Structure formats: structure tokens, C-alpha cells
């Protein structure tokens, strides 16, 4: 049986598919709609070519979710190749033009010659839900950051002293500026009544917050142009941030509840510094199947915490930070390493040893993150929870 390689250049409304044989000759070239009957017809036509088909696709979800799911449910071998890799590979093919047909042909040919591409597998339902939930959380956090920045800018325009004195990411200051935004309003209510107003809204350390606000108001006696309208905008933005905080808290509960249903929850959550949110993001970024990576080194490389060599000629032994890696997974490894330094004595000693060796803070944290990848890999491989003293040492 001859071998056939099919590449799909995925899009939102349409895909382009090119199928080639062992010599690279095109057997099929077609633009298809992102619609199930059309995709099933394409699958049947490619299989009718009479060979064993291996597919390549440049998207793993989003607009390509339907196509990849159809292929996987029909027991097809599907490999993922990133858009950046396709762009670089295209430079080695004849012609400078860029078309969907050329991209699909490049995908097919890369799948034909490469053996290191990431295979796609049917997704675990829990992992799929975690991808959706963590993606939504990232959007909410980004919206909250943008809104807080707008709130700071708006408050600085009318009351810079108060903006400088408050941390507007906390609930108490947000409650304060949602009610009182100008120096005159704060002076008018006074410290005692402002403190009672904050206490009625269950603000912690209401006395300190009220004292800080009144002191800032006493230092500014000038009323700035546009103060009334700006105060209304500050009120609205503070309400938006508060609402976003509630949404983030709610989705965190959903993420933790869904994460607990995964078989690897106890193992991942046992590693110091991970926690339910970072653990869920780890599963969302990796798919939860460690067999896809093969080794801990490859997982570390995928997560961007393994240095890569930069040797040339007589120069050797140079290492640099990688440029091609999963940003979300690197954030998980880096953030969990930071948290573990605070709460785990073993991690803190490792970090301090690296700093004593002359490494910068970021370098030491990355070194710790790299070491923790090995630990997490071993835990998932053996299906056991983290312990300060490993079982082998106890037996000895």
C-alpha cells in the first residue's frame, strides 16, 4: 500500500487541502468549506486515493476544531505543525508567492519528511473543558488589567494623590473610589463617616483606608477641569473592575471543580507551588498526555525552560534562552517555581544556591523551574504524589 500525506491549511470559513504521494506529486488539491458534510466528502476522496494517509494541520483548535475532530474520530493519524514553522519552511520552496494551496502543500510535504511533529489525539473531555475555562480566565484577567489601567489614568487626572496612595487592585480601595472620587467629596464626608460607610460595606481596615483618603484630600484643595465627568467615569470603571473580580472568582471555582475530576489532580496538586489554577493550565497546555512528549527534556523544551545550544565553528558551550515554545506552559512553570520558593524549603535552598553561584534572579528561577519539570514528570509517570523523601530513599 502506498503512502499518502495530506496537508490542511485551516481557516475560519474555508480550508485548503493538498494530498501528495511519496515523490511529492500532487494527487488532490481542493478548497473546502468548514462544514461537516463537505469535510466528510473530502476525507472520503482522500481515502479513495488508495494509500495509507497521514494528515498535517496548522491549527489544533478554533477554526480547525471540526476538521481535526472528524479526522480523529475516523481513526486518522493527524500531526500539528505551527504556522511559524510553515512560514519558515516555505522559504525553502520555489517561488515567493503565498497562497493557501502552497501552504497546504508545504504542510503535506513537511509531514512527509519530518518525524518530530506533534501528533494530535482525541482529547479528554475534562482537559477540553479546562482549555475553555482557562482561556476564558485569561481573557477576563486581561480585561481586568486594562480596566484597572484606565481607572488609574482617569483618577490621576482629577485626584493624583489618592491614586498614588491606593492599590486599586484591592477590594477596599475599589469600594472607596466607587463612592467618593474627588478631594472635596472626601473632605465633606469626613474621616469618621467615611470609615462607617466603608465598614457598612465590609471593607477590611476601614479606619486606615479612611485616614489615607482624608489625608490625600487635605493635600489637594484645587478643583481640576472636568472633575465632575471624570468622577462619574471613575465610579463606572470601579464598578467594572469589581464585576470582573467576581467573574474571575466564579470561574476559578469552576476551574478547580473541573480540575478535581481529572485523574492526575492529586499528583499535580501535590507539587508545591502548583495549586488548582496553575495545575489546570498545565493540563490545558499539554493535553494531559505525557506520552506525547516522550521525555522530561522534551516537555521542558516545549515549556521554554530548557536552554538551547548556540555553537558555531570553534565556539562551543554557549547556551541561550529558547525562542520557540509554549508561552502559557512557560508561565505555569515559572509562576509555580516562584510560589514554591516562598512555601517550600527545598525549592528555596535550590534557588539560593543558584544565586550564590552568580546567577541572576530570573536565571535562578528558570533553573528551579527546569528541575521541577523533572520532578513533575516522574510523579506523573509513577502516578504518585510529591514527598520530600522519595520512596527509594525510604527503602534504602
mmCIF file of C-alpha atoms in Angstrom:
data_model
loop_
_atom_site.group_PDB
_atom_site.id
_atom_site.type_symbol
_atom_site.label_atom_id
_atom_site.label_comp_id
_atom_site.label_asym_id
_atom_site.label_seq_id
_atom_site.Cartn_x
_atom_site.Cartn_y
_atom_site.Cartn_z
ATOM 1 C CA UNK A 1 0.000 0.000 0.000
ATOM 2 C CA UNK A 2 1.367 3.387 -0.997
ATOM 3 C CA UNK A 3 1.651 6.199 1.495
ATOM 4 C CA UNK A 4 -0.193 9.497 1.113
ATOM 5 C CA UNK A 5 0.332 12.731 3.002
ATOM 6 C CA UNK A 6 -2.403 15.341 3.181
ATOM 7 C CA UNK A 7 -1.912 18.896 4.405
ATOM 8 C CA UNK A 8 -4.724 21.189 5.535
ATOM 9 C CA UNK A 9 -4.257 24.946 5.652
ATOM 10 C CA UNK A 10 -7.045 25.747 8.106
ATOM 11 C CA UNK A 11 -9.169 28.864 8.097
ATOM 12 C CA UNK A 12 -12.273 30.242 9.750
ATOM 13 C CA UNK A 13 -14.750 29.616 6.931
ATOM 14 C CA UNK A 14 -12.741 27.505 4.460
ATOM 15 C CA UNK A 15 -9.794 25.117 4.465
ATOM 16 C CA UNK A 16 -7.428 24.163 1.662
ATOM 17 C CA UNK A 17 -6.271 20.557 1.350
ATOM 18 C CA UNK A 18 -3.422 19.160 -0.738
ATOM 19 C CA UNK A 19 -2.562 15.449 -0.884
ATOM 20 C CA UNK A 20 0.794 14.194 -2.186
ATOM 21 C CA UNK A 21 2.458 10.823 -2.745
ATOM 22 C CA UNK A 22 5.944 9.599 -1.814
ATOM 23 C CA UNK A 23 7.560 11.567 -4.651
ATOM 24 C CA UNK A 24 5.794 14.790 -3.712
ATOM 25 C CA UNK A 25 3.407 14.689 -6.694
ATOM 26 C CA UNK A 26 0.049 16.294 -6.011
ATOM 27 C CA UNK A 27 -2.829 13.854 -6.043
ATOM 28 C CA UNK A 28 -5.529 16.233 -4.826
ATOM 29 C CA UNK A 29 -5.830 19.986 -4.387
ATOM 30 C CA UNK A 30 -9.106 21.409 -3.161
ATOM 31 C CA UNK A 31 -10.649 24.307 -1.263
ATOM 32 C CA UNK A 32 -13.415 23.124 1.054
ATOM 33 C CA UNK A 33 -15.913 24.815 3.342
ATOM 34 C CA UNK A 34 -15.620 24.408 7.090
ATOM 35 C CA UNK A 35 -18.779 22.298 7.120
ATOM 36 C CA UNK A 36 -19.191 18.689 8.243
ATOM 37 C CA UNK A 37 -20.704 17.154 5.056
ATOM 38 C CA UNK A 38 -18.040 18.799 2.892
ATOM 39 C CA UNK A 39 -15.242 17.692 5.206
ATOM 40 C CA UNK A 40 -16.558 14.139 5.255
ATOM 41 C CA UNK A 41 -16.611 14.176 1.458
ATOM 42 C CA UNK A 42 -13.003 15.385 1.422
ATOM 43 C CA UNK A 43 -11.985 12.603 3.802
ATOM 44 C CA UNK A 44 -13.667 10.004 1.597
ATOM 45 C CA UNK A 45 -11.961 11.366 -1.532
ATOM 46 C CA UNK A 46 -8.510 11.329 0.069
ATOM 47 C CA UNK A 47 -9.012 7.791 1.375
ATOM 48 C CA UNK A 48 -10.197 6.756 -2.100
ATOM 49 C CA UNK A 49 -6.732 7.566 -3.441
ATOM 50 C CA UNK A 50 -5.822 4.133 -2.154
ATOM 51 C CA UNK A 51 -2.983 4.742 0.266
ATOM 52 C CA UNK A 52 -2.296 4.973 3.980
ATOM 53 C CA UNK A 53 -2.956 8.610 4.797
ATOM 54 C CA UNK A 54 -1.111 10.812 7.275
ATOM 55 C CA UNK A 55 -2.575 14.266 7.826
ATOM 56 C CA UNK A 56 -0.999 17.561 8.822
ATOM 57 C CA UNK A 57 -2.825 20.665 10.008
ATOM 58 C CA UNK A 58 -1.671 24.128 11.110
ATOM 59 C CA UNK A 59 -4.293 24.667 13.821
ATOM 60 C CA UNK A 60 -5.207 22.393 16.714
ATOM 61 C CA UNK A 61 -8.434 24.123 17.767
ATOM 62 C CA UNK A 62 -10.537 27.152 16.925
ATOM 63 C CA UNK A 63 -11.499 27.138 13.255
ATOM 64 C CA UNK A 64 -9.843 23.755 12.756
ATOM 65 C CA UNK A 65 -11.615 22.017 15.648
ATOM 66 C CA UNK A 66 -14.313 20.462 13.438
ATOM 67 C CA UNK A 67 -11.862 19.203 10.816
ATOM 68 C CA UNK A 68 -9.417 17.732 13.337
ATOM 69 C CA UNK A 69 -12.225 16.096 15.346
ATOM 70 C CA UNK A 70 -13.668 14.476 12.222
ATOM 71 C CA UNK A 71 -10.243 13.085 11.292
ATOM 72 C CA UNK A 72 -9.543 11.765 14.791
ATOM 73 C CA UNK A 73 -12.961 10.152 15.150
ATOM 74 C CA UNK A 74 -12.294 8.322 11.874
ATOM 75 C CA UNK A 75 -9.009 6.938 13.269
ATOM 76 C CA UNK A 76 -6.789 9.086 11.071
ATOM 77 C CA UNK A 77 -3.216 9.979 12.004
ATOM 78 C CA UNK A 78 -3.029 13.739 12.382
ATOM 79 C CA UNK A 79 0.040 15.869 13.137
ATOM 80 C CA UNK A 80 0.168 19.509 14.146
ATOM 81 C CA UNK A 81 2.656 21.914 12.578
ATOM 82 C CA UNK A 82 2.739 25.530 13.697
ATOM 83 C CA UNK A 83 2.155 28.455 11.386
ATOM 84 C CA UNK A 84 5.614 29.798 12.182
ATOM 85 C CA UNK A 85 7.218 26.525 11.127
ATOM 86 C CA UNK A 86 5.235 26.585 7.880
ATOM 87 C CA UNK A 87 6.307 30.158 7.167
ATOM 88 C CA UNK A 88 9.964 29.306 7.639
ATOM 89 C CA UNK A 89 9.710 26.100 5.638
ATOM 90 C CA UNK A 90 8.017 27.947 2.762
ATOM 91 C CA UNK A 91 11.186 29.963 2.221
ATOM 92 C CA UNK A 92 12.976 26.813 1.048
ATOM 93 C CA UNK A 93 10.368 26.080 -1.645
ATOM 94 C CA UNK A 94 10.332 27.603 -5.111
ATOM 95 C CA UNK A 95 8.587 30.927 -5.565
ATOM 96 C CA UNK A 96 7.954 33.864 -3.254
ATOM 97 C CA UNK A 97 4.178 33.834 -3.512
ATOM 98 C CA UNK A 98 1.977 32.860 -0.594
ATOM 99 C CA UNK A 99 -1.315 31.092 -1.242
ATOM 100 C CA UNK A 100 -3.487 28.688 0.701
ATOM 101 C CA UNK A 101 -2.681 25.984 -1.845
ATOM 102 C CA UNK A 102 1.068 26.483 -1.382
ATOM 103 C CA UNK A 103 0.756 26.448 2.412
ATOM 104 C CA UNK A 104 -1.272 23.236 2.299
ATOM 105 C CA UNK A 105 1.340 21.661 0.010
ATOM 106 C CA UNK A 106 4.140 22.733 2.358
ATOM 107 C CA UNK A 107 2.250 21.190 5.310
ATOM 108 C CA UNK A 108 1.825 17.915 3.430
ATOM 109 C CA UNK A 109 5.484 17.826 2.414
ATOM 110 C CA UNK A 110 6.687 18.675 5.933
ATOM 111 C CA UNK A 111 4.599 15.850 7.353
ATOM 112 C CA UNK A 112 6.156 13.583 4.710
ATOM 113 C CA UNK A 113 9.782 14.369 5.608
ATOM 114 C CA UNK A 114 9.663 15.203 9.315
ATOM 115 C CA UNK A 115 9.443 12.730 12.173
ATOM 116 C CA UNK A 116 9.305 15.150 15.105
ATOM 117 C CA UNK A 117 5.860 16.683 14.623
ATOM 118 C CA UNK A 118 3.347 16.762 17.447
ATOM 119 C CA UNK A 119 0.613 14.109 16.986
ATOM 120 C CA UNK A 120 -2.967 15.081 17.739
ATOM 121 C CA UNK A 121 -5.040 12.640 19.751
ATOM 122 C CA UNK A 122 -8.688 12.540 20.816
ATOM 123 C CA UNK A 123 -8.988 14.993 23.679
ATOM 124 C CA UNK A 124 -10.033 14.108 27.203
ATOM 125 C CA UNK A 125 -13.363 15.779 27.996
ATOM 126 C CA UNK A 126 -12.034 17.222 31.255
ATOM 127 C CA UNK A 127 -8.950 18.644 29.552
ATOM 128 C CA UNK A 128 -11.105 20.166 26.817
ATOM 129 C CA UNK A 129 -13.264 21.865 29.433
ATOM 130 C CA UNK A 130 -10.162 23.140 31.214
ATOM 131 C CA UNK A 131 -8.850 24.621 27.956
ATOM 132 C CA UNK A 132 -12.102 26.536 27.538
ATOM 133 C CA UNK A 133 -12.247 27.670 31.162
ATOM 134 C CA UNK A 134 -8.610 28.722 31.427
ATOM 135 C CA UNK A 135 -8.858 30.533 28.101
ATOM 136 C CA UNK A 136 -11.861 32.443 29.400
ATOM 137 C CA UNK A 137 -9.986 33.240 32.607
ATOM 138 C CA UNK A 138 -7.060 34.674 30.645
ATOM 139 C CA UNK A 139 -9.480 36.939 28.769
ATOM 140 C CA UNK A 140 -11.126 38.113 31.999
ATOM 141 C CA UNK A 141 -7.795 38.835 33.686
ATOM 142 C CA UNK A 142 -6.643 40.794 30.640
ATOM 143 C CA UNK A 143 -9.898 42.778 30.634
ATOM 144 C CA UNK A 144 -9.459 43.488 34.341
ATOM 145 C CA UNK A 145 -5.890 44.700 33.849
ATOM 146 C CA UNK A 146 -6.947 47.042 31.049
ATOM 147 C CA UNK A 147 -9.857 48.402 33.106
ATOM 148 C CA UNK A 148 -7.644 48.967 36.173
ATOM 149 C CA UNK A 149 -5.167 50.884 33.990
ATOM 150 C CA UNK A 150 -7.979 53.059 32.627
ATOM 151 C CA UNK A 151 -9.219 53.632 36.177
ATOM 152 C CA UNK A 152 -5.764 54.706 37.321
ATOM 153 C CA UNK A 153 -5.376 57.089 34.392
ATOM 154 C CA UNK A 154 -8.814 58.621 34.961
ATOM 155 C CA UNK A 155 -8.310 59.052 38.719
ATOM 156 C CA UNK A 156 -4.857 60.558 38.186
ATOM 157 C CA UNK A 157 -6.485 63.270 36.071
ATOM 158 C CA UNK A 158 -8.607 64.562 38.984
ATOM 159 C CA UNK A 159 -7.078 63.229 42.205
ATOM 160 C CA UNK A 160 -3.432 62.102 41.701
ATOM 161 C CA UNK A 161 -2.722 61.943 45.431
ATOM 162 C CA UNK A 162 -5.430 59.344 46.036
ATOM 163 C CA UNK A 163 -4.394 57.259 43.031
ATOM 164 C CA UNK A 164 -0.827 57.253 44.322
ATOM 165 C CA UNK A 165 -1.890 56.201 47.823
ATOM 166 C CA UNK A 166 -4.261 53.345 46.878
ATOM 167 C CA UNK A 167 -3.786 49.921 45.367
ATOM 168 C CA UNK A 168 -6.746 49.815 43.009
ATOM 169 C CA UNK A 169 -6.485 46.065 42.511
ATOM 170 C CA UNK A 170 -7.808 45.500 46.046
ATOM 171 C CA UNK A 171 -11.460 45.433 47.069
ATOM 172 C CA UNK A 172 -11.276 48.168 49.714
ATOM 173 C CA UNK A 173 -9.857 50.944 47.506
ATOM 174 C CA UNK A 174 -12.246 49.954 44.694
ATOM 175 C CA UNK A 175 -15.180 50.308 47.081
ATOM 176 C CA UNK A 176 -13.887 53.710 48.193
ATOM 177 C CA UNK A 177 -13.488 55.206 44.695
ATOM 178 C CA UNK A 178 -16.833 53.767 43.601
ATOM 179 C CA UNK A 179 -18.450 56.085 46.187
ATOM 180 C CA UNK A 180 -16.088 59.051 46.535
ATOM 181 C CA UNK A 181 -13.773 60.210 43.760
ATOM 182 C CA UNK A 182 -12.881 63.864 44.445
ATOM 183 C CA UNK A 183 -10.995 65.622 47.271
ATOM 184 C CA UNK A 184 -13.991 67.865 48.041
ATOM 185 C CA UNK A 185 -16.354 64.887 48.420
ATOM 186 C CA UNK A 186 -13.990 63.122 50.813
ATOM 187 C CA UNK A 187 -13.397 66.249 52.894
ATOM 188 C CA UNK A 188 -17.133 66.837 53.034
ATOM 189 C CA UNK A 189 -17.951 63.390 54.452
ATOM 190 C CA UNK A 190 -15.030 63.406 56.903
ATOM 191 C CA UNK A 191 -12.910 60.578 58.257
ATOM 192 C CA UNK A 192 -15.391 59.169 60.816
ATOM 193 C CA UNK A 193 -18.380 58.993 58.489
ATOM 194 C CA UNK A 194 -16.211 57.640 55.668
ATOM 195 C CA UNK A 195 -14.936 54.913 57.984
ATOM 196 C CA UNK A 196 -18.505 53.943 58.933
ATOM 197 C CA UNK A 197 -19.505 53.979 55.255
ATOM 198 C CA UNK A 198 -16.665 51.570 54.435
ATOM 199 C CA UNK A 199 -17.421 49.318 57.396
ATOM 200 C CA UNK A 200 -21.059 49.020 56.298
ATOM 201 C CA UNK A 201 -19.703 47.628 53.024
ATOM 202 C CA UNK A 202 -17.492 45.125 54.863
ATOM 203 C CA UNK A 203 -14.187 46.715 53.899
ATOM 204 C CA UNK A 204 -11.206 45.449 55.899
ATOM 205 C CA UNK A 205 -9.133 48.005 57.822
ATOM 206 C CA UNK A 206 -11.701 50.690 57.076
ATOM 207 C CA UNK A 207 -10.103 53.082 59.589
ATOM 208 C CA UNK A 208 -6.723 53.031 57.844
ATOM 209 C CA UNK A 209 -8.269 53.407 54.392
ATOM 210 C CA UNK A 210 -10.440 56.327 55.521
ATOM 211 C CA UNK A 211 -7.442 58.051 57.142
ATOM 212 C CA UNK A 212 -5.376 57.633 53.949
ATOM 213 C CA UNK A 213 -8.154 59.087 51.789
ATOM 214 C CA UNK A 214 -8.769 62.086 54.057
ATOM 215 C CA UNK A 215 -5.045 62.898 54.246
ATOM 216 C CA UNK A 216 -4.830 62.832 50.436
ATOM 217 C CA UNK A 217 -7.911 65.072 50.201
ATOM 218 C CA UNK A 218 -6.447 67.593 52.663
ATOM 219 C CA UNK A 219 -3.352 67.931 50.485
ATOM 220 C CA UNK A 220 -5.353 68.840 47.357
ATOM 221 C CA UNK A 221 -7.605 71.877 47.521
ATOM 222 C CA UNK A 222 -7.687 72.643 43.808
ATOM 223 C CA UNK A 223 -10.650 71.516 41.718
ATOM 224 C CA UNK A 224 -9.470 70.368 38.288
ATOM 225 C CA UNK A 225 -11.282 70.936 34.965
ATOM 226 C CA UNK A 226 -13.715 68.163 34.025
ATOM 227 C CA UNK A 227 -13.747 66.838 37.573
ATOM 228 C CA UNK A 228 -17.470 66.038 37.674
ATOM 229 C CA UNK A 229 -17.468 63.973 34.470
ATOM 230 C CA UNK A 230 -14.189 62.286 35.398
ATOM 231 C CA UNK A 231 -15.656 61.319 38.782
ATOM 232 C CA UNK A 232 -18.579 59.624 37.014
ATOM 233 C CA UNK A 233 -16.155 57.672 34.820
ATOM 234 C CA UNK A 234 -14.088 56.636 37.850
ATOM 235 C CA UNK A 235 -17.265 55.374 39.528
ATOM 236 C CA UNK A 236 -18.221 53.357 36.420
ATOM 237 C CA UNK A 237 -14.714 51.906 35.975
ATOM 238 C CA UNK A 238 -14.511 50.902 39.651
ATOM 239 C CA UNK A 239 -17.818 49.052 39.280
ATOM 240 C CA UNK A 240 -16.475 47.297 36.159
ATOM 241 C CA UNK A 241 -13.339 46.135 37.976
ATOM 242 C CA UNK A 242 -15.430 44.858 40.877
ATOM 243 C CA UNK A 243 -17.668 42.931 38.486
ATOM 244 C CA UNK A 244 -14.632 41.456 36.726
ATOM 245 C CA UNK A 245 -13.199 40.395 40.097
ATOM 246 C CA UNK A 246 -16.412 38.493 40.799
ATOM 247 C CA UNK A 247 -16.300 36.838 37.370
ATOM 248 C CA UNK A 248 -12.690 35.761 37.878
ATOM 249 C CA UNK A 249 -13.548 34.357 41.323
ATOM 250 C CA UNK A 250 -16.507 32.448 39.891
ATOM 251 C CA UNK A 251 -14.531 30.947 37.027
ATOM 252 C CA UNK A 252 -11.737 29.991 39.440
ATOM 253 C CA UNK A 253 -14.289 27.905 41.324
ATOM 254 C CA UNK A 254 -15.397 26.215 38.086
ATOM 255 C CA UNK A 255 -11.786 25.533 37.110
ATOM 256 C CA UNK A 256 -10.947 23.975 40.462
ATOM 257 C CA UNK A 257 -14.099 21.838 40.454
ATOM 258 C CA UNK A 258 -13.378 20.552 36.930
ATOM 259 C CA UNK A 259 -9.682 20.039 37.675
ATOM 260 C CA UNK A 260 -10.554 17.876 40.688
ATOM 261 C CA UNK A 261 -12.335 15.468 38.356
ATOM 262 C CA UNK A 262 -9.135 14.725 36.436
ATOM 263 C CA UNK A 263 -7.236 11.570 37.338
ATOM 264 C CA UNK A 264 -3.956 13.482 37.756
ATOM 265 C CA UNK A 265 -5.369 16.103 40.151
ATOM 266 C CA UNK A 266 -3.833 14.677 43.338
ATOM 267 C CA UNK A 267 -0.441 14.199 41.682
ATOM 268 C CA UNK A 268 -0.196 17.666 40.121
ATOM 269 C CA UNK A 269 -1.699 19.478 43.084
ATOM 270 C CA UNK A 270 0.754 17.812 45.476
ATOM 271 C CA UNK A 271 3.745 19.572 43.897
ATOM 272 C CA UNK A 272 4.490 22.718 45.955
ATOM 273 C CA UNK A 273 3.612 25.882 44.077
ATOM 274 C CA UNK A 274 1.185 24.398 41.561
ATOM 275 C CA UNK A 275 -2.307 24.788 43.026
ATOM 276 C CA UNK A 276 -5.605 24.282 41.168
ATOM 277 C CA UNK A 277 -5.327 27.185 38.692
ATOM 278 C CA UNK A 278 -1.750 26.542 37.547
ATOM 279 C CA UNK A 279 -2.413 22.798 37.561
ATOM 280 C CA UNK A 280 -5.439 23.268 35.321
ATOM 281 C CA UNK A 281 -3.426 25.495 32.986
ATOM 282 C CA UNK A 282 -0.718 22.805 32.858
ATOM 283 C CA UNK A 283 -3.271 20.244 31.677
ATOM 284 C CA UNK A 284 -4.767 22.723 29.207
ATOM 285 C CA UNK A 285 -1.342 23.486 27.700
ATOM 286 C CA UNK A 286 -0.087 19.890 27.500
ATOM 287 C CA UNK A 287 -3.301 17.987 26.901
ATOM 288 C CA UNK A 288 -2.590 15.865 29.967
ATOM 289 C CA UNK A 289 -0.930 13.055 27.976
ATOM 290 C CA UNK A 290 2.762 12.937 28.847
ATOM 291 C CA UNK A 291 3.352 10.092 26.380
ATOM 292 C CA UNK A 292 3.140 12.686 23.591
ATOM 293 C CA UNK A 293 6.393 14.282 24.784
ATOM 294 C CA UNK A 294 8.287 11.076 25.452
ATOM 295 C CA UNK A 295 10.811 12.539 27.894
ATOM 296 C CA UNK A 296 11.010 15.220 30.569
ATOM 297 C CA UNK A 297 13.604 17.033 28.446
ATOM 298 C CA UNK A 298 11.160 17.440 25.599
ATOM 299 C CA UNK A 299 8.448 18.674 27.972
ATOM 300 C CA UNK A 300 10.896 21.236 29.380
ATOM 301 C CA UNK A 301 11.811 22.333 25.862
ATOM 302 C CA UNK A 302 8.135 22.662 24.930
ATOM 303 C CA UNK A 303 7.626 24.794 28.038
ATOM 304 C CA UNK A 304 10.593 27.069 27.322
ATOM 305 C CA UNK A 305 12.593 26.330 30.493
ATOM 306 C CA UNK A 306 15.410 24.350 28.863
ATOM 307 C CA UNK A 307 18.348 26.327 27.406
ATOM 308 C CA UNK A 308 19.332 25.614 23.804
ATOM 309 C CA UNK A 309 22.910 25.477 22.444
ATOM 310 C CA UNK A 310 24.266 28.235 20.251
ATOM 311 C CA UNK A 311 27.540 26.838 18.889
ATOM 312 C CA UNK A 312 29.361 27.692 15.687
ATOM 313 C CA UNK A 313 32.787 26.623 14.472
ATOM 314 C CA UNK A 314 35.307 26.733 17.281
ATOM 315 C CA UNK A 315 32.836 28.360 19.641
ATOM 316 C CA UNK A 316 31.027 25.775 21.736
ATOM 317 C CA UNK A 317 29.294 25.506 25.074
ATOM 318 C CA UNK A 318 27.149 28.605 24.558
ATOM 319 C CA UNK A 319 23.563 28.381 25.763
ATOM 320 C CA UNK A 320 20.707 30.798 25.201
ATOM 321 C CA UNK A 321 17.022 31.055 26.056
ATOM 322 C CA UNK A 322 14.718 29.371 23.510
ATOM 323 C CA UNK A 323 12.526 31.365 21.140
ATOM 324 C CA UNK A 324 10.029 28.696 20.106
ATOM 325 C CA UNK A 325 7.997 27.363 22.995
ATOM 326 C CA UNK A 326 4.540 27.399 24.536
ATOM 327 C CA UNK A 327 4.170 30.723 26.356
ATOM 328 C CA UNK A 328 1.298 29.557 28.546
ATOM 329 C CA UNK A 329 3.208 26.499 29.726
ATOM 330 C CA UNK A 330 6.311 28.554 30.478
ATOM 331 C CA UNK A 331 4.195 30.893 32.606
ATOM 332 C CA UNK A 332 2.890 27.879 34.541
ATOM 333 C CA UNK A 333 6.396 26.534 35.193
ATOM 334 C CA UNK A 334 7.836 29.950 36.073
ATOM 335 C CA UNK A 335 4.964 31.067 38.332
ATOM 336 C CA UNK A 336 4.825 27.748 40.183
ATOM 337 C CA UNK A 337 8.598 27.930 40.762
ATOM 338 C CA UNK A 338 8.180 31.417 42.255
ATOM 339 C CA UNK A 339 5.418 30.227 44.570
ATOM 340 C CA UNK A 340 7.456 27.195 45.626
ATOM 341 C CA UNK A 341 10.361 29.432 46.676
ATOM 342 C CA UNK A 342 8.017 31.074 49.200
ATOM 343 C CA UNK A 343 6.427 27.910 50.546
ATOM 344 C CA UNK A 344 8.884 25.031 50.027
ATOM 345 C CA UNK A 345 12.183 24.846 51.898
ATOM 346 C CA UNK A 346 13.763 22.549 49.291
ATOM 347 C CA UNK A 347 12.950 24.956 46.458
ATOM 348 C CA UNK A 348 14.193 27.926 48.471
ATOM 349 C CA UNK A 349 17.550 26.228 49.123
ATOM 350 C CA UNK A 350 17.938 25.354 45.441
ATOM 351 C CA UNK A 351 17.167 28.955 44.447
ATOM 352 C CA UNK A 352 19.597 30.406 46.989
ATOM 353 C CA UNK A 353 22.325 28.012 45.819
ATOM 354 C CA UNK A 354 21.895 29.186 42.245
ATOM 355 C CA UNK A 355 22.020 32.830 43.341
ATOM 356 C CA UNK A 356 25.214 32.067 45.277
ATOM 357 C CA UNK A 357 26.680 30.653 42.064
ATOM 358 C CA UNK A 358 26.251 34.082 40.481
ATOM 359 C CA UNK A 359 23.016 33.584 38.559
ATOM 360 C CA UNK A 360 20.522 36.412 38.225
ATOM 361 C CA UNK A 361 17.068 36.122 39.798
ATOM 362 C CA UNK A 362 15.345 35.105 36.549
ATOM 363 C CA UNK A 363 18.096 32.595 35.727
ATOM 364 C CA UNK A 364 17.817 31.011 39.164
ATOM 365 C CA UNK A 365 14.019 30.751 38.922
ATOM 366 C CA UNK A 366 14.273 29.194 35.448
ATOM 367 C CA UNK A 367 16.840 26.695 36.737
ATOM 368 C CA UNK A 368 14.441 25.769 39.536
ATOM 369 C CA UNK A 369 11.558 25.501 37.062
ATOM 370 C CA UNK A 370 13.647 23.161 34.903
ATOM 371 C CA UNK A 371 14.416 20.926 37.884
ATOM 372 C CA UNK A 372 10.746 20.877 38.873
ATOM 373 C CA UNK A 373 9.776 19.655 35.376
ATOM 374 C CA UNK A 374 11.822 16.512 36.050
ATOM 375 C CA UNK A 375 10.044 16.058 39.382
ATOM 376 C CA UNK A 376 6.579 16.575 37.916
ATOM 377 C CA UNK A 377 7.367 14.220 35.050
ATOM 378 C CA UNK A 378 8.461 11.478 37.430
ATOM 379 C CA UNK A 379 5.376 11.957 39.598
ATOM 380 C CA UNK A 380 3.024 11.683 36.618
ATOM 381 C CA UNK A 381 4.937 8.708 35.235
ATOM 382 C CA UNK A 382 4.750 6.820 38.536
ATOM 383 C CA UNK A 383 1.281 8.060 39.485
ATOM 384 C CA UNK A 384 2.343 9.146 42.978
ATOM 385 C CA UNK A 385 2.132 12.365 44.951
ATOM 386 C CA UNK A 386 5.067 14.582 45.863
ATOM 387 C CA UNK A 387 7.049 13.715 49.001
ATOM 388 C CA UNK A 388 10.129 15.384 50.443
ATOM 389 C CA UNK A 389 11.755 11.970 50.820
ATOM 390 C CA UNK A 390 11.232 9.775 47.712
ATOM 391 C CA UNK A 391 10.201 6.125 48.196
ATOM 392 C CA UNK A 392 13.587 4.803 47.010
ATOM 393 C CA UNK A 393 15.369 6.713 49.781
ATOM 394 C CA UNK A 394 12.937 5.370 52.373
ATOM 395 C CA UNK A 395 13.582 1.773 51.259
ATOM 396 C CA UNK A 396 17.336 2.298 51.489
#
